[in-house]
Every structure is written in C-alpha cells, then in structure tokens.
C-alpha cells in the first residue's frame, strides 16, 4: 500500500493539516462507500428486505470502514482496537443524534429551509466529529515529556 506521507503534496503539509485533509478525504470516501453499498444492497435485496432494515448492516459496514481508515490513515494509532472501535460508534451515534436535533432546531426555531439547515447542521457535526474522533475515539494519553503514546 502507498504511504500517503511520501506523496510530494502531502510532504509539504504540517501534521495537523495532513490530519484534517486525511479526515475529510476519508469522510468523503466513506460517504461514497456507504451510499454505494446501500444502493447495491437495495438493488439486490430491496424487494425482500425493508429499506430501513437494510440500513442496519450497511451502517455497521460503513462505520467499520471509516474506523479502519481513521485508525490507519488519519490518526495512525496502534493497539486498543476494541476500545477505539466502540468509541468510534459512540461518536457516530452522538453525531447522528446531534445532527437530527440541529436539523429540528434550525427548521423549527429559526425557520430555516430544511435543505439549508441540513447542510449547516452537517458541517457542524462533521467538525465536532473530527474532534470527537481525535480526542475520544483515537485519543492517546500524553506522557510527561509531552509526547502522545
């Protein structure tokens, strides 16, 4: 597999810039992956499986895909598989609930157009999720010398 840090453009980025760019790239990939997987599943099984029931295994696979990409390409952590995997689910679940609440608040209280409210809410949730994954899902303890382990 190609190490992204060896690419010329990536070498010019600071570690923080790389992390944010990698996070957004993985998020875009995972969106395409999840939509494609759901579409394929619906095409293959849509008449036999309820569309909401189909979303359950697709979301499990999409979150697992995102977890693996975040772990190896974005935050590059070692060990703690199950803890990070569980925490990744918590951040995704919290993000989903926050997104629905934001959508309701923006449409009901601020009378925003639902599409505009969804775009704004999604942007807020994506930013919050980055920090959730960085410091909670894949957070590592800082040792006395200031380095993360």
mmCIF file of C-alpha atoms in Angstrom:
data_model
loop_
_atom_site.group_PDB
_atom_site.id
_atom_site.type_symbol
_atom_site.label_atom_id
_atom_site.label_comp_id
_atom_site.label_asym_id
_atom_site.label_seq_id
_atom_site.Cartn_x
_atom_site.Cartn_y
_atom_site.Cartn_z
ATOM 1 C CA UNK A 1 0.000 0.000 0.000
ATOM 2 C CA UNK A 2 1.208 3.534 -0.748
ATOM 3 C CA UNK A 3 2.204 5.607 2.259
ATOM 4 C CA UNK A 4 0.366 8.944 1.720
ATOM 5 C CA UNK A 5 3.044 10.832 3.655
ATOM 6 C CA UNK A 6 5.513 10.099 0.831
ATOM 7 C CA UNK A 7 3.463 11.962 -1.792
ATOM 8 C CA UNK A 8 5.024 15.357 -2.726
ATOM 9 C CA UNK A 9 1.970 17.478 -1.842
ATOM 10 C CA UNK A 10 1.449 15.697 1.470
ATOM 11 C CA UNK A 11 5.095 16.206 2.498
ATOM 12 C CA UNK A 12 4.504 19.977 2.407
ATOM 13 C CA UNK A 13 1.634 19.811 4.900
ATOM 14 C CA UNK A 14 2.055 20.176 8.629
ATOM 15 C CA UNK A 15 0.959 17.135 10.660
ATOM 16 C CA UNK A 16 -2.237 18.971 11.662
ATOM 17 C CA UNK A 17 -3.017 19.951 8.061
ATOM 18 C CA UNK A 18 -2.393 16.382 6.928
ATOM 19 C CA UNK A 19 -4.706 15.041 9.627
ATOM 20 C CA UNK A 20 -7.584 17.376 8.704
ATOM 21 C CA UNK A 21 -7.148 16.718 4.966
ATOM 22 C CA UNK A 22 -6.971 12.957 5.561
ATOM 23 C CA UNK A 23 -10.062 13.135 7.813
ATOM 24 C CA UNK A 24 -12.095 14.972 5.174
ATOM 25 C CA UNK A 25 -10.866 12.611 2.431
ATOM 26 C CA UNK A 26 -11.791 9.540 4.476
ATOM 27 C CA UNK A 27 -15.172 11.111 5.238
ATOM 28 C CA UNK A 28 -15.811 11.702 1.533
ATOM 29 C CA UNK A 29 -14.703 8.155 0.702
ATOM 30 C CA UNK A 30 -16.874 6.698 3.451
ATOM 31 C CA UNK A 31 -19.896 8.665 2.234
ATOM 32 C CA UNK A 32 -19.441 7.250 -1.276
ATOM 33 C CA UNK A 33 -18.800 3.783 0.200
ATOM 34 C CA UNK A 34 -21.939 3.850 2.363
ATOM 35 C CA UNK A 35 -24.200 5.205 -0.370
ATOM 36 C CA UNK A 36 -22.799 2.733 -2.894
ATOM 37 C CA UNK A 37 -23.173 -0.198 -0.511
ATOM 38 C CA UNK A 38 -26.749 0.771 0.357
ATOM 39 C CA UNK A 39 -27.610 1.219 -3.320
ATOM 40 C CA UNK A 40 -26.128 -2.172 -4.181
ATOM 41 C CA UNK A 41 -27.921 -3.827 -1.260
ATOM 42 C CA UNK A 42 -31.214 -2.211 -2.199
ATOM 43 C CA UNK A 43 -30.784 -3.228 -5.822
ATOM 44 C CA UNK A 44 -30.035 -6.821 -4.818
ATOM 45 C CA UNK A 45 -32.429 -7.248 -1.866
ATOM 46 C CA UNK A 46 -34.832 -4.298 -1.913
ATOM 47 C CA UNK A 47 -37.912 -6.387 -2.589
ATOM 48 C CA UNK A 48 -37.136 -8.906 0.154
ATOM 49 C CA UNK A 49 -35.692 -6.663 2.902
ATOM 50 C CA UNK A 50 -37.302 -3.477 4.213
ATOM 51 C CA UNK A 51 -35.279 -0.404 3.258
ATOM 52 C CA UNK A 52 -34.747 0.576 6.919
ATOM 53 C CA UNK A 53 -33.654 -2.942 7.898
ATOM 54 C CA UNK A 54 -31.153 -2.836 5.043
ATOM 55 C CA UNK A 55 -29.635 0.331 6.530
ATOM 56 C CA UNK A 56 -28.530 -1.535 9.686
ATOM 57 C CA UNK A 57 -25.866 -3.834 8.154
ATOM 58 C CA UNK A 58 -24.846 -1.110 5.721
ATOM 59 C CA UNK A 59 -24.211 1.323 8.582
ATOM 60 C CA UNK A 60 -22.254 -1.301 10.506
ATOM 61 C CA UNK A 61 -20.041 -1.878 7.447
ATOM 62 C CA UNK A 62 -19.705 1.853 6.721
ATOM 63 C CA UNK A 63 -18.729 2.687 10.301
ATOM 64 C CA UNK A 64 -16.272 -0.220 10.321
ATOM 65 C CA UNK A 65 -14.790 1.055 7.051
ATOM 66 C CA UNK A 66 -14.490 4.565 8.500
ATOM 67 C CA UNK A 67 -12.941 3.216 11.701
ATOM 68 C CA UNK A 68 -10.246 1.320 9.804
ATOM 69 C CA UNK A 69 -9.454 4.314 7.589
ATOM 70 C CA UNK A 70 -9.322 6.707 10.549
ATOM 71 C CA UNK A 71 -7.163 4.307 12.544
ATOM 72 C CA UNK A 72 -4.591 3.604 9.819
ATOM 73 C CA UNK A 73 -4.664 6.677 7.571
ATOM 74 C CA UNK A 74 -5.727 9.627 9.729
ATOM 75 C CA UNK A 75 -4.864 9.181 13.401
ATOM 76 C CA UNK A 76 -2.398 6.282 12.917
ATOM 77 C CA UNK A 77 -2.908 4.690 16.309
ATOM 78 C CA UNK A 78 -1.596 1.348 17.460
ATOM 79 C CA UNK A 79 -3.416 -1.137 19.675
ATOM 80 C CA UNK A 80 -6.655 -0.568 21.600
ATOM 81 C CA UNK A 81 -8.773 -1.972 18.745
ATOM 82 C CA UNK A 82 -11.978 -2.721 20.617
ATOM 83 C CA UNK A 83 -11.901 0.424 22.745
ATOM 84 C CA UNK A 84 -11.347 2.633 19.692
ATOM 85 C CA UNK A 85 -13.974 0.750 17.693
ATOM 86 C CA UNK A 86 -16.569 1.150 20.468
ATOM 87 C CA UNK A 87 -15.717 4.823 20.930
ATOM 88 C CA UNK A 88 -15.939 5.378 17.183
ATOM 89 C CA UNK A 89 -19.520 4.040 17.323
ATOM 90 C CA UNK A 90 -20.294 6.389 20.212
ATOM 91 C CA UNK A 91 -19.030 9.408 18.246
ATOM 92 C CA UNK A 92 -21.043 8.359 15.182
ATOM 93 C CA UNK A 93 -24.164 7.778 17.285
ATOM 94 C CA UNK A 94 -23.757 11.078 19.086
ATOM 95 C CA UNK A 95 -23.176 12.819 15.775
ATOM 96 C CA UNK A 96 -26.329 11.306 14.310
ATOM 97 C CA UNK A 97 -28.431 12.400 17.281
ATOM 98 C CA UNK A 98 -26.852 15.869 17.289
ATOM 99 C CA UNK A 99 -27.487 16.206 13.552
ATOM 100 C CA UNK A 100 -31.165 15.360 13.955
ATOM 101 C CA UNK A 101 -31.512 17.752 16.903
ATOM 102 C CA UNK A 102 -29.759 20.542 14.992
ATOM 103 C CA UNK A 103 -31.982 19.951 11.978
ATOM 104 C CA UNK A 104 -35.084 20.191 14.154
ATOM 105 C CA UNK A 105 -33.829 23.323 15.968
ATOM 106 C CA UNK A 106 -32.782 25.140 12.799
ATOM 107 C CA UNK A 107 -36.028 24.380 10.970
ATOM 108 C CA UNK A 108 -38.449 24.780 13.886
ATOM 109 C CA UNK A 109 -36.934 27.653 15.837
ATOM 110 C CA UNK A 110 -35.014 29.576 13.180
ATOM 111 C CA UNK A 111 -37.427 28.750 10.339
ATOM 112 C CA UNK A 112 -34.564 27.729 8.051
ATOM 113 C CA UNK A 113 -35.159 25.850 4.842
ATOM 114 C CA UNK A 114 -34.706 22.139 5.687
ATOM 115 C CA UNK A 115 -32.071 21.621 2.981
ATOM 116 C CA UNK A 116 -30.039 24.626 4.139
ATOM 117 C CA UNK A 117 -30.478 23.538 7.760
ATOM 118 C CA UNK A 118 -29.254 20.041 6.906
ATOM 119 C CA UNK A 119 -26.165 21.428 5.154
ATOM 120 C CA UNK A 120 -25.339 23.725 8.083
ATOM 121 C CA UNK A 121 -26.039 21.003 10.651
ATOM 122 C CA UNK A 122 -23.912 18.504 8.741
ATOM 123 C CA UNK A 123 -20.992 20.945 8.655
ATOM 124 C CA UNK A 124 -21.233 21.464 12.404
ATOM 125 C CA UNK A 125 -21.469 17.724 13.081
ATOM 126 C CA UNK A 126 -18.507 16.941 10.789
ATOM 127 C CA UNK A 127 -16.332 19.472 12.638
ATOM 128 C CA UNK A 128 -17.462 18.213 16.055
ATOM 129 C CA UNK A 129 -16.951 14.597 14.971
ATOM 130 C CA UNK A 130 -13.365 15.337 13.958
ATOM 131 C CA UNK A 131 -12.603 16.459 17.497
ATOM 132 C CA UNK A 132 -14.611 13.575 18.935
ATOM 133 C CA UNK A 133 -12.580 11.065 16.960
ATOM 134 C CA UNK A 134 -9.277 12.864 17.549
ATOM 135 C CA UNK A 135 -9.610 13.186 21.303
ATOM 136 C CA UNK A 136 -12.058 10.415 22.236
ATOM 137 C CA UNK A 137 -12.169 7.578 19.678
ATOM 138 C CA UNK A 138 -8.463 7.650 18.876
ATOM 139 C CA UNK A 139 -7.229 9.836 21.745
ATOM 140 C CA UNK A 140 -3.974 8.782 23.302
ATOM 141 C CA UNK A 141 -2.684 9.744 26.696
ATOM 142 C CA UNK A 142 0.058 12.337 26.913
ATOM 143 C CA UNK A 143 3.139 11.231 28.805
ATOM 144 C CA UNK A 144 5.167 13.668 30.957
ATOM 145 C CA UNK A 145 7.539 14.650 28.108
ATOM 146 C CA UNK A 146 4.526 15.983 26.149
ATOM 147 C CA UNK A 147 4.510 13.231 23.534
ATOM 148 C CA UNK A 148 1.443 11.143 22.825
ATOM 149 C CA UNK A 149 1.730 7.404 23.167
#
